[in-house]
């Protein structure tokens, strides 16, 4: 949440900041701002409510400098407004700060240190920049004043600070929120995500919590909490600019839906050998198979993928699996088994709710594995093991290809663990072949865009609400399908266990309520059809998405057969397209739904 960029040592600072912010817009898009300055240059602070395009329209040609910081905001403290937009300046305008995160004790800090300061807005960030000024007024040099502020702040943060009296330096610090340093030739950059600065460099250095970094045009110095200099190797970003473009697509979401067959094939390449066996680090498999219970911890779409993962892992390994919401687990930890194994699912690898659980279970000395799309992300660095999703950058706020990639990688993991345990179902399961069938079937469904668009027009054009129902894995896909529909089209959508409707929720069915039934499982197909009849009798307009083997001629969407363990990988595709077209037809921004941001780095 919130995106930070900064650059020092280049002439076209303003353009670089704005282009970087455009790449980070997925992290928050309610307001934005930049500050640029330089030796013997004027200072320029430009802020705007709304998106980066709104900010850009306010930037005049004289806004130039050789050092600058920028920010795109997802509001936490203080409503979206120009006043609350970052960068924030201290009262005497010496210090300029951008921040991603939440300062939990900002009220206390205000009371203790800032009674005499006139505050402009309602943000927690403004307290920090005033605090730095306060300590500087006590006689500390900027670096020490910043350090002192960090010692009294509680919460999560990534900060970039400029002292306009010394525009040769950007001061940087982080705790729990992501921030990277990018290395250039005669210049250096900072960014919340490497994507933002790929046009400038593809060499990045990670910063650890508690460190402070002094960034100058020709050098980067990292200090630990005690002031010791830390040497850290840089790494090369694994993607390039073409990976983060939309190409000819109108929206990232559509591109990312279409990417899914390619992602499946990439996962086959990355995680299987020529014999078709799953190839996963032996240490992971040993730890996992030695456990007596697997705990999957995740949020949102990743949580929904976790339920499908549970179904596959339990069948292939015979180890019980629990699936938990990170935001609940952290504060209401269930009784754990004797030998638990934790799997964190996170596209971004930065989700604060999940991270706080990882911190807790690491303190307990329990083993952890992160499945993430982002190499070097916080959850990846802090877990014992990582498996990458290899889905390529996912930029649309609505997650699509990360969901299917998570399920596919979990299936590979289940296969490797199941084989290790000699599970017959697992030994008979040719994962490489089955995933290649999945890729081909995904393509067939993706080719049905016109049919799906028409269905949306027929069933969802005016409705206020809608339901997805199914049983077993079809219920798990219903949860994901409804999340997708509601988060971008704003149709109030719920995913229900089909058999549970009659225990209360069926009261919501009225004449014309759209109900989507997902039917891919032989055991439950007839029962779900029965539940669909029940809602139809009460006026619902049913749409059936069924696997060919269990389909009827009258079903609206029929999906070619795939391996029974992997049906969610294909039944979810039409639901992603349904959400996409419903949003498009209602005239909303598909990639940037209201109130949301892609990477949720606050609890
Ligand atoms: O990066 P993560 O997978 O940890 O993110 C978790 C959720 O915030 C995310 O899946 C969210 O629910 C998606 N926007 C849904 O499309």
Coordinates of C-alpha atoms and ligand atoms in Angstrom, one line a residue:
X1 CA 0.0 0.0 0.0
X2 CA 1.4 3.3 -1.0
X3 CA 4.3 3.5 -3.4
X4 CA 7.5 5.3 -2.9
X5 CA 10.1 6.4 -5.5
X6 CA 13.2 8.5 -5.2
X7 CA 16.2 9.3 -7.3
X8 CA 19.5 11.2 -6.8
X9 CA 22.1 12.1 -9.4
X10 CA 20.1 12.5 -12.7
X11 CA 18.9 15.6 -14.5
X12 CA 15.5 14.3 -15.6
X13 CA 14.4 13.6 -12.0
X14 CA 10.8 14.7 -12.5
X15 CA 10.1 12.4 -15.4
X16 CA 11.8 9.5 -13.7
X17 CA 9.7 10.0 -10.5
X18 CA 6.4 10.3 -12.5
X19 CA 7.1 7.3 -14.6
X20 CA 8.1 5.3 -11.5
X21 CA 4.9 6.4 -9.7
X22 CA 2.8 5.2 -12.7
X23 CA 4.3 1.8 -12.3
X24 CA 3.5 1.8 -8.6
X25 CA 0.0 3.1 -9.0
X26 CA -1.3 -0.4 -8.3
X27 CA -0.2 0.1 -4.7
X28 CA -2.6 3.0 -4.1
X29 CA -4.2 5.6 -6.2
X30 CA -6.1 8.2 -4.2
X31 CA -3.5 11.0 -4.3
X32 CA 0.1 11.5 -5.2
X33 CA 3.0 13.9 -5.0
X34 CA 6.6 14.7 -5.8
X35 CA 9.3 16.9 -4.3
X36 CA 12.3 17.8 -6.4
X37 CA 15.3 19.9 -5.7
X38 CA 19.1 20.0 -6.1
X39 CA 22.3 22.0 -5.5
X40 CA 21.6 25.6 -6.6
X41 CA 18.1 24.5 -7.8
X42 CA 14.7 25.7 -6.6
X43 CA 12.5 23.4 -4.5
X44 CA 9.3 22.1 -6.1
X45 CA 6.5 20.4 -4.2
X46 CA 3.6 19.2 -6.3
X47 CA 0.7 17.3 -4.9
X48 CA -2.6 16.2 -6.3
X49 CA -5.8 14.4 -5.3
X50 CA -6.5 11.4 -7.6
X51 CA -4.3 9.5 -9.9
X52 CA -0.8 10.0 -11.3
X53 CA -2.3 11.5 -14.4
X54 CA -3.9 14.2 -12.2
X55 CA -0.5 14.9 -10.6
X56 CA 1.2 15.0 -14.0
X57 CA -1.3 17.6 -15.3
X58 CA -0.1 19.9 -12.4
X59 CA 3.6 19.6 -13.2
X60 CA 5.0 22.6 -15.1
X61 CA 8.2 22.6 -17.1
X62 CA 10.2 24.4 -14.4
X63 CA 9.7 21.5 -12.0
X64 CA 13.2 20.2 -12.4
X65 CA 16.0 19.0 -10.1
X66 CA 18.7 16.4 -9.5
X67 CA 17.2 14.8 -6.4
X68 CA 13.6 13.9 -5.7
X69 CA 11.1 11.7 -3.9
X70 CA 7.6 10.8 -4.9
X71 CA 4.6 9.0 -3.4
X72 CA 1.3 7.5 -4.5
X73 CA -1.1 7.0 -1.6
X74 CA -3.7 4.6 -0.3
X75 CA -5.2 6.5 2.6
X76 CA -5.0 5.1 6.2
X77 CA -4.9 8.2 8.4
X78 CA -6.7 11.1 7.0
X79 CA -9.0 11.1 4.0
X80 CA -7.7 11.3 0.5
X81 CA -7.0 15.0 -0.2
X82 CA -4.2 17.2 -1.5
X83 CA -3.4 18.3 2.1
X84 CA -2.9 14.7 3.2
X85 CA -1.0 13.6 0.1
X86 CA 2.7 13.0 0.5
X87 CA 5.4 14.3 0.5
X88 CA 4.9 16.0 3.8
X89 CA 7.1 18.9 4.9
X90 CA 8.1 20.1 8.4
X91 CA 7.0 23.5 9.7
X92 CA 10.2 25.3 8.6
X93 CA 10.1 23.4 5.3
X94 CA 13.6 22.0 5.8
X95 CA 12.6 18.3 5.9
X96 CA 10.5 16.5 3.3
X97 CA 9.3 13.0 3.9
X98 CA 7.3 10.2 2.1
X99 CA 6.1 7.2 4.0
X100 CA 4.4 3.8 3.4
X101 CA 3.0 2.1 6.5
X102 CA 1.2 3.1 9.7
X103 CA 2.7 4.9 12.7
X104 CA 0.7 3.3 15.6
X105 CA 1.8 5.8 18.4
X106 CA 1.4 9.0 16.4
X107 CA -1.1 10.4 18.9
X108 CA 1.3 9.8 21.8
X109 CA 4.2 11.3 19.8
X110 CA 2.2 14.4 19.1
X111 CA 1.4 14.9 22.8
X112 CA 4.9 14.2 24.0
X113 CA 7.0 16.2 21.4
X114 CA 4.9 18.4 19.2
X115 CA 2.5 20.4 21.4
X116 CA 4.0 23.6 19.9
X117 CA 3.8 22.6 16.3
X118 CA 1.1 23.7 13.9
X119 CA 0.0 20.6 12.0
X120 CA -1.4 20.9 8.5
X121 CA -3.2 17.6 7.8
X122 CA -4.5 14.5 9.5
X123 CA -1.8 12.0 8.6
X124 CA 0.5 10.0 10.9
X125 CA 3.4 10.8 8.5
X126 CA 3.3 14.5 9.2
X127 CA 4.0 13.7 12.9
X128 CA 7.2 12.0 11.8
X129 CA 8.5 14.8 9.7
X130 CA 7.8 17.3 12.5
X131 CA 9.5 15.0 14.9
X132 CA 12.6 15.0 12.8
X133 CA 12.5 18.8 12.7
X134 CA 12.0 18.8 16.5
X135 CA 15.1 16.7 17.1
X136 CA 17.1 18.8 14.6
X137 CA 16.0 21.9 16.5
X138 CA 17.5 20.3 19.6
X139 CA 20.8 20.4 17.9
X140 CA 21.0 17.0 16.2
X141 CA 22.3 16.7 12.6
X142 CA 19.8 15.3 10.1
X143 CA 21.0 11.7 10.2
X144 CA 20.9 11.7 14.0
X145 CA 17.6 13.5 14.2
X146 CA 16.1 10.9 11.8
X147 CA 17.7 8.1 13.8
X148 CA 16.3 9.5 17.0
X149 CA 12.8 9.7 15.5
X150 CA 13.1 6.0 14.5
X151 CA 13.8 5.0 18.0
X152 CA 10.5 6.5 19.3
X153 CA 8.3 5.5 16.4
X154 CA 6.1 2.4 16.7
X155 CA 4.6 0.8 13.7
X156 CA 5.4 -0.1 10.1
X157 CA 7.2 2.2 7.7
X158 CA 9.3 2.7 4.7
X159 CA 10.6 6.3 4.7
X160 CA 12.5 8.5 2.3
X161 CA 13.7 11.8 3.7
X162 CA 15.3 14.8 2.1
X163 CA 16.9 17.7 4.0
X164 CA 16.7 20.5 1.5
X165 CA 19.7 22.2 3.1
X166 CA 21.7 19.2 2.0
X167 CA 20.2 18.0 -1.2
X168 CA 23.1 15.5 -1.8
X169 CA 21.4 12.8 0.2
X170 CA 18.2 10.8 0.5
X171 CA 17.9 9.2 3.9
X172 CA 16.0 5.9 3.9
X173 CA 14.7 3.5 6.6
X174 CA 12.2 0.7 6.8
X175 CA 10.4 -1.5 9.2
X176 CA 7.9 -4.1 7.9
X177 CA 7.1 -2.1 4.7
X178 CA 9.0 -2.9 1.5
X179 CA 11.7 -0.6 0.1
X180 CA 14.6 -1.3 -2.3
X181 CA 17.7 0.7 -3.4
X182 CA 18.5 0.6 -7.1
X183 CA 22.1 1.1 -8.2
X184 CA 23.0 3.2 -11.2
X185 CA 26.1 4.6 -12.9
X186 CA 26.5 8.0 -11.2
X187 CA 23.0 7.9 -9.8
X188 CA 20.9 5.8 -7.4
X189 CA 17.2 5.2 -6.9
X190 CA 14.8 4.0 -4.3
X191 CA 11.5 2.3 -4.8
X192 CA 8.8 0.2 -3.1
X193 CA 9.0 -2.3 -6.0
X194 CA 11.8 -2.9 -8.5
X195 CA 9.2 -2.6 -11.3
X196 CA 9.1 1.2 -10.7
X197 CA 12.7 1.7 -11.6
X198 CA 13.4 -1.0 -14.2
X199 CA 13.8 1.7 -16.9
X200 CA 16.8 3.1 -14.9
X201 CA 18.5 0.0 -13.5
X202 CA 18.0 -3.7 -12.9
X203 CA 20.5 -4.0 -10.0
X204 CA 18.8 -3.7 -6.6
X205 CA 19.8 -4.0 -3.0
X206 CA 17.5 -5.1 -0.3
X207 CA 17.1 -3.3 3.0
X208 CA 16.4 -5.1 6.3
X209 CA 14.1 -3.8 9.0
X210 CA 15.8 -1.5 11.4
X211 CA 18.5 -0.4 8.9
X212 CA 19.1 3.2 7.8
X213 CA 20.5 3.9 4.3
X214 CA 22.3 7.0 3.2
X215 CA 21.8 7.3 -0.5
X216 CA 24.0 9.6 -2.5
X217 CA 24.5 9.9 -6.3
X218 CA 27.7 8.0 -6.1
X219 CA 27.3 5.8 -3.1
X220 CA 24.9 3.9 -0.9
X221 CA 25.7 3.2 2.7
X222 CA 23.7 0.8 4.8
X223 CA 23.9 1.0 8.6
X224 CA 22.4 -1.4 11.1
X225 CA 20.6 -0.2 14.3
X226 CA 23.9 0.1 16.1
X227 CA 25.4 2.3 13.4
X228 CA 27.7 -0.5 12.0
X229 CA 28.2 -0.4 8.2
X230 CA 26.5 -3.4 6.5
X231 CA 27.9 -4.7 3.2
X232 CA 25.2 -6.4 1.0
X233 CA 25.4 -7.8 -2.5
X234 CA 23.1 -6.4 -5.1
X235 CA 20.9 -8.7 -7.1
X236 CA 19.6 -8.6 -10.7
X237 CA 15.8 -8.2 -11.2
X238 CA 14.4 -11.3 -12.9
X239 CA 12.1 -9.4 -15.3
X240 CA 12.3 -6.6 -17.7
X241 CA 10.2 -3.7 -18.9
X242 CA 8.3 -5.8 -21.5
X243 CA 7.0 -8.1 -18.7
X244 CA 5.3 -5.1 -17.0
X245 CA 3.6 -3.6 -20.0
X246 CA 0.0 -4.1 -21.0
X247 CA 0.9 -4.8 -24.6
X248 CA -2.2 -4.4 -26.8
X249 CA -4.6 -5.2 -24.0
X250 CA -7.0 -2.6 -22.7
X251 CA -6.5 -3.8 -19.1
X252 CA -3.8 -5.7 -17.2
X253 CA -6.5 -8.0 -15.8
X254 CA -7.4 -9.3 -19.3
X255 CA -3.8 -9.8 -20.2
X256 CA -3.2 -11.7 -16.9
X257 CA -6.2 -13.9 -17.5
X258 CA -4.9 -14.7 -20.9
X259 CA -1.4 -15.3 -19.5
X260 CA -2.6 -18.3 -17.5
X261 CA -1.9 -21.1 -20.0
X262 CA 1.7 -19.8 -20.4
X263 CA 2.1 -19.7 -16.6
X264 CA 1.0 -23.3 -16.3
X265 CA 3.6 -24.3 -18.9
X266 CA 6.3 -22.3 -17.1
X267 CA 5.4 -24.1 -13.9
X268 CA 5.8 -27.5 -15.7
X269 CA 9.2 -26.3 -16.9
X270 CA 10.3 -25.0 -13.5
X271 CA 9.0 -27.8 -11.3
X272 CA 9.0 -31.1 -13.3
X273 CA 11.7 -33.2 -15.0
X274 CA 11.7 -35.0 -18.3
X275 CA 10.2 -38.0 -16.6
X276 CA 7.3 -35.9 -15.5
X277 CA 8.2 -36.1 -11.8
X278 CA 7.8 -33.1 -9.5
X279 CA 11.1 -31.4 -8.7
X280 CA 11.1 -29.6 -5.3
X281 CA 13.9 -29.0 -2.9
X282 CA 14.3 -32.2 -0.9
X283 CA 14.6 -30.3 2.4
X284 CA 11.1 -28.9 1.9
X285 CA 9.7 -32.3 1.2
X286 CA 11.4 -33.8 4.3
X287 CA 10.1 -31.1 6.6
X288 CA 6.6 -31.2 5.1
X289 CA 6.3 -35.0 5.2
X290 CA 7.7 -35.1 8.8
X291 CA 4.9 -32.9 9.9
X292 CA 1.6 -34.1 11.5
X293 CA -0.5 -31.1 10.2
X294 CA -0.1 -28.4 7.6
X295 CA -1.3 -24.9 8.3
X296 CA -2.0 -22.7 5.2
X297 CA -2.1 -19.0 6.1
X298 CA -3.1 -16.4 3.6
X299 CA -5.5 -13.5 2.7
X300 CA -8.1 -12.8 0.0
X301 CA -7.5 -14.7 -3.2
X302 CA -4.5 -16.5 -1.8
X303 CA -6.6 -17.7 1.0
X304 CA -9.2 -19.0 -1.5
X305 CA -6.3 -20.8 -3.3
X306 CA -5.3 -22.3 0.0
X307 CA -8.6 -24.2 0.3
X308 CA -8.1 -25.8 -3.1
X309 CA -4.5 -26.6 -1.9
X310 CA -5.9 -28.3 1.2
X311 CA -8.1 -30.6 -1.0
X312 CA -5.1 -31.6 -3.1
X313 CA -2.5 -31.9 -0.3
X314 CA -4.8 -34.0 1.9
X315 CA -5.6 -36.4 -0.9
X316 CA -1.9 -36.8 -2.0
X317 CA -0.2 -36.8 1.4
X318 CA -2.8 -37.9 3.9
X319 CA -1.6 -35.1 6.2
X320 CA -4.4 -33.0 7.6
X321 CA -4.4 -29.4 6.4
X322 CA -6.0 -26.4 8.0
X323 CA -6.5 -23.1 6.1
X324 CA -6.5 -19.8 8.0
X325 CA -7.0 -16.2 7.4
X326 CA -3.8 -14.4 8.4
X327 CA -5.6 -11.5 10.0
X328 CA -7.5 -13.9 12.3
X329 CA -4.7 -16.4 13.0
X330 CA -2.3 -13.6 14.2
X331 CA -4.6 -12.7 17.1
X332 CA -6.4 -15.9 17.7
X333 CA -3.9 -18.6 17.1
X334 CA -5.6 -22.1 17.1
X335 CA -4.2 -24.9 19.2
X336 CA -1.3 -26.2 17.1
X337 CA -0.4 -29.9 16.5
X338 CA 2.8 -31.3 17.8
X339 CA 4.7 -31.0 14.5
X340 CA 3.1 -28.3 12.4
X341 CA 4.4 -27.1 9.0
X342 CA 3.3 -23.7 7.8
X343 CA 2.7 -22.6 4.2
X344 CA 2.2 -18.9 3.5
X345 CA 0.5 -18.1 0.2
X346 CA 1.1 -14.5 -1.0
X347 CA 1.3 -13.2 -4.5
X348 CA 3.1 -10.1 -3.4
X349 CA 5.0 -11.6 -0.5
X350 CA 4.5 -8.4 1.3
X351 CA 1.0 -8.8 2.9
X352 CA 1.4 -7.4 6.5
X353 CA -1.3 -9.7 8.0
X354 CA 0.5 -12.8 6.8
X355 CA 3.9 -11.4 7.8
X356 CA 2.8 -10.9 11.4
X357 CA 1.9 -14.6 11.6
X358 CA 5.2 -15.6 10.0
X359 CA 7.0 -13.5 12.6
X360 CA 5.0 -15.3 15.4
X361 CA 5.6 -18.8 14.2
X362 CA 9.2 -18.2 13.5
X363 CA 9.6 -17.0 17.1
X364 CA 8.1 -20.4 18.1
X365 CA 10.8 -22.1 16.0
X366 CA 8.2 -23.7 13.6
X367 CA 9.1 -24.5 10.0
X368 CA 7.7 -22.3 7.2
X369 CA 7.4 -22.2 3.4
X370 CA 6.3 -19.2 1.4
X371 CA 4.7 -19.5 -2.1
X372 CA 5.1 -16.2 -3.7
X373 CA 5.3 -14.5 -7.0
X374 CA 8.0 -12.0 -5.9
X375 CA 11.5 -13.2 -5.4
X376 CA 13.2 -11.4 -2.5
X377 CA 9.9 -10.2 -1.0
X378 CA 9.6 -10.0 2.8
X379 CA 7.7 -13.3 3.2
X380 CA 10.1 -15.0 1.0
X381 CA 13.2 -13.7 2.9
X382 CA 11.8 -14.4 6.3
X383 CA 10.4 -17.9 5.7
X384 CA 12.6 -21.0 5.9
X385 CA 11.9 -21.9 2.3
X386 CA 10.4 -20.3 -0.8
X387 CA 8.7 -21.7 -3.9
X388 CA 8.2 -19.1 -6.6
X389 CA 5.0 -19.0 -8.6
X390 CA 6.7 -17.9 -11.8
X391 CA 3.5 -16.2 -12.9
X392 CA 5.3 -13.0 -14.1
X393 CA 4.3 -9.6 -12.6
X394 CA 0.7 -9.4 -11.7
X395 CA -0.4 -5.8 -11.8
X396 CA -4.2 -5.7 -11.9
X397 CA -5.5 -5.4 -8.3
X398 CA -7.8 -8.4 -8.9
X399 CA -5.6 -11.4 -8.7
X400 CA -6.1 -14.0 -11.4
X401 CA -2.9 -15.7 -12.6
X402 CA -1.4 -15.8 -9.1
X403 CA -4.5 -17.8 -8.0
X404 CA -4.0 -20.5 -10.6
X405 CA -0.3 -20.5 -10.2
X406 CA -0.6 -21.0 -6.4
X407 CA -2.9 -24.0 -7.0
X408 CA -0.6 -25.4 -9.6
X409 CA 2.6 -25.1 -7.4
X410 CA 0.7 -26.5 -4.5
X411 CA -0.3 -29.5 -6.7
X412 CA 3.4 -30.0 -7.6
X413 CA 4.3 -29.8 -3.9
X414 CA 1.6 -32.3 -3.0
X415 CA 2.8 -34.6 -5.8
X416 CA 6.4 -34.4 -4.5
X417 CA 5.4 -35.0 -0.9
X418 CA 2.9 -37.7 -1.9
X419 CA 5.5 -39.6 -3.9
X420 CA 7.9 -39.3 -1.0
X421 CA 5.3 -41.0 1.2
X422 CA 4.5 -43.6 -1.4
X423 CA 0.9 -42.5 -1.7
X424 CA -0.6 -44.5 -4.7
X425 CA -2.8 -41.6 -5.9
X426 CA 0.3 -39.4 -6.0
X427 CA 2.5 -42.1 -7.7
X428 CA -0.2 -42.5 -10.4
X429 CA -0.5 -38.8 -11.0
X430 CA 1.4 -37.5 -14.0
X431 CA 1.6 -33.9 -12.9
X432 CA 3.4 -32.6 -16.0
X433 CA 0.9 -34.2 -18.3
X434 CA -2.1 -33.1 -16.3
X435 CA -0.9 -29.5 -16.1
X436 CA -0.3 -29.4 -19.8
X437 CA -3.9 -30.6 -20.3
X438 CA -5.0 -27.8 -18.0
X439 CA -3.1 -25.2 -20.1
X440 CA -4.8 -26.4 -23.3
X441 CA -8.3 -26.3 -21.6
X442 CA -7.6 -22.9 -20.2
X443 CA -7.0 -21.7 -23.8
X444 CA -10.3 -23.2 -24.9
X445 CA -12.2 -21.3 -22.2
X446 CA -10.3 -18.1 -22.8
X447 CA -11.4 -18.3 -26.5
X448 CA -15.1 -18.2 -25.2
X449 CA -14.8 -14.5 -24.3
X450 CA -17.7 -13.5 -26.6
X451 CA -20.1 -16.1 -25.1
X452 CA -19.1 -15.0 -21.6
X453 CA -19.5 -11.3 -22.3
X454 CA -23.0 -12.1 -23.7
X455 CA -23.9 -14.1 -20.5
X456 CA -22.9 -11.2 -18.4
X457 CA -25.1 -8.9 -20.5
X458 CA -28.0 -11.3 -20.1
X459 CA -27.7 -12.1 -16.3
X460 CA -25.7 -9.3 -14.6
X461 CA -26.4 -6.1 -16.4
X462 CA -28.7 -4.6 -13.8
X463 CA -28.5 -6.8 -10.8
X464 CA -27.4 -5.5 -7.4
X465 CA -26.4 -8.9 -6.1
X466 CA -25.4 -12.4 -7.3
X467 CA -24.4 -15.8 -5.9
X468 CA -21.9 -18.5 -6.8
X469 CA -22.7 -21.9 -5.4
X470 CA -20.9 -25.3 -5.4
X471 CA -19.8 -28.1 -3.2
X472 CA -16.3 -29.2 -2.2
X473 CA -13.7 -27.6 -4.5
X474 CA -16.6 -26.0 -6.4
X475 CA -17.5 -24.2 -3.2
X476 CA -13.9 -23.1 -2.9
X477 CA -13.9 -21.7 -6.4
X478 CA -17.3 -20.1 -5.7
X479 CA -15.6 -18.1 -2.9
X480 CA -12.9 -16.9 -5.3
X481 CA -15.4 -16.2 -8.1
X482 CA -17.6 -14.0 -5.8
X483 CA -14.6 -12.1 -4.4
X484 CA -13.5 -11.4 -8.0
X485 CA -17.0 -10.2 -9.0
X486 CA -17.5 -8.0 -6.0
X487 CA -14.1 -6.4 -5.8
X488 CA -14.1 -4.9 -9.2
X489 CA -17.8 -4.7 -10.4
X490 CA -19.2 -3.8 -7.0
X491 CA -22.0 -6.3 -7.4
X492 CA -22.7 -7.7 -4.0
X493 CA -21.6 -11.3 -4.6
X494 CA -21.4 -14.2 -2.2
X495 CA -19.9 -17.7 -2.7
X496 CA -21.8 -20.3 -0.8
X497 CA -21.7 -24.0 -0.1
X498 CA -24.6 -25.1 -2.2
X499 CA -26.1 -27.3 0.5
X500 CA -26.0 -24.5 3.0
X501 CA -28.2 -22.1 1.1
X502 CA -31.4 -23.6 2.5
X503 CA -30.2 -23.0 6.0
X504 CA -30.7 -19.3 5.8
X505 CA -29.3 -17.5 2.7
X506 CA -31.9 -18.8 0.3
X507 CA -34.1 -16.0 1.9
X508 CA -32.2 -13.6 -0.3
X509 CA -33.2 -15.2 -3.5
X510 CA -35.7 -13.1 -5.4
X511 CA -37.2 -13.0 -8.9
X512 CA -34.2 -12.6 -11.2
X513 CA -31.4 -13.0 -8.7
X514 CA -28.4 -14.5 -10.7
X515 CA -27.1 -17.7 -9.3
X516 CA -24.0 -19.3 -10.8
X517 CA -23.6 -23.0 -10.1
X518 CA -20.2 -24.6 -10.5
X519 CA -20.3 -28.4 -11.1
X520 CA -17.1 -30.3 -11.6
X521 CA -17.3 -33.2 -9.1
X522 CA -19.0 -36.4 -9.7
X523 CA -19.9 -37.0 -6.1
X524 CA -21.7 -33.7 -5.7
X525 CA -23.0 -32.9 -9.2
X526 CA -26.5 -34.2 -8.6
X527 CA -26.8 -32.4 -5.3
X528 CA -25.7 -29.1 -6.6
X529 CA -28.2 -29.4 -9.4
X530 CA -30.8 -30.1 -6.8
X531 CA -29.8 -26.9 -5.0
X532 CA -30.0 -25.0 -8.3
X533 CA -33.5 -26.2 -8.8
X534 CA -34.4 -25.0 -5.3
X535 CA -33.3 -21.4 -6.1
X536 CA -34.8 -21.5 -9.6
X537 CA -38.2 -22.4 -8.0
X538 CA -37.9 -19.1 -6.0
X539 CA -37.2 -17.0 -9.1
X540 CA -33.4 -17.2 -9.5
X541 CA -31.9 -17.0 -12.9
X542 CA -29.4 -19.8 -13.0
X543 CA -26.2 -20.1 -15.0
X544 CA -24.4 -23.4 -14.9
X545 CA -20.6 -23.8 -15.4
X546 CA -20.1 -27.6 -15.6
X547 CA -17.3 -30.0 -16.5
X548 CA -18.2 -31.9 -19.7
X549 CA -18.6 -35.3 -18.0
X550 CA -21.4 -33.9 -15.7
X551 CA -22.8 -31.3 -18.0
X552 CA -26.3 -31.1 -19.5
X553 CA -27.1 -29.6 -22.9
X554 CA -28.8 -26.7 -21.3
X555 CA -25.8 -25.6 -19.2
X556 CA -24.5 -22.3 -20.3
X557 CA -20.7 -23.0 -20.0
X558 CA -19.3 -26.4 -20.5
X559 CA -15.6 -27.0 -19.7
X560 CA -13.6 -29.9 -21.3
X561 CA -12.7 -32.6 -18.8
X562 CA -9.4 -32.3 -16.8
X563 CA -8.0 -34.4 -13.9
X564 CA -10.5 -34.4 -11.0
X565 CA -7.9 -33.0 -8.6
X566 CA -7.2 -29.9 -10.8
X567 CA -10.7 -28.8 -11.8
X568 CA -10.5 -25.4 -10.0
X569 CA -7.7 -24.4 -12.4
X570 CA -10.2 -24.4 -15.2
X571 CA -13.6 -23.7 -13.6
X572 CA -12.2 -20.4 -12.2
X573 CA -11.4 -19.0 -15.6
X574 CA -14.9 -18.2 -16.8
X575 CA -15.6 -16.6 -13.4
X576 CA -12.6 -14.3 -13.9
X577 CA -13.9 -13.3 -17.3
X578 CA -17.4 -12.9 -15.8
X579 CA -16.0 -10.4 -13.3
X580 CA -14.0 -8.7 -16.0
X581 CA -16.9 -8.2 -18.4
X582 CA -19.4 -7.2 -15.6
X583 CA -17.0 -4.4 -14.6
X584 CA -16.4 -3.3 -18.2
X585 CA -20.1 -3.2 -18.9
X586 CA -20.8 -1.2 -15.8
X587 CA -18.1 1.3 -16.9
X588 CA -15.7 0.9 -13.9
X589 CA -11.9 0.8 -13.9
X590 CA -11.1 -2.9 -14.2
X591 CA -7.5 -2.7 -12.9
X592 CA -8.0 -0.2 -10.1
X593 CA -11.2 -0.8 -8.2
X594 CA -12.2 1.8 -5.6
X595 CA -10.8 1.6 -2.0
X596 CA -8.3 -1.2 -2.9
X597 CA -4.6 -1.5 -3.5
X598 CA -2.6 -4.4 -4.9
X599 CA -0.2 -4.9 -2.1
X600 CA -1.7 -4.7 1.4
X601 CA 1.3 -3.7 3.6
X602 CA -0.7 -2.5 6.6
X603 CA -2.5 -4.7 9.1
Ligands
LIG1 O1 -0.2 -10.5 -2.2 P1 -1.2 -11.4 -1.4 O2 -1.5 -12.7 -2.2 O3 -0.7 -11.8 0.0 O4 -2.5 -10.6 -1.3 C1 -3.6 -11.1 -0.6 C2 -4.9 -10.4 -0.9 O5 -4.8 -9.0 -0.6 C3 -5.2 -10.4 -2.4 O6 -5.3 -11.8 -2.8 C4 -6.5 -9.8 -2.7 O7 -7.6 -10.4 -2.1 C5 -6.8 -9.7 -4.2 N1 -6.9 -8.3 -4.6 C6 -8.0 -10.3 -4.7 O8 -8.1 -10.2 -6.1

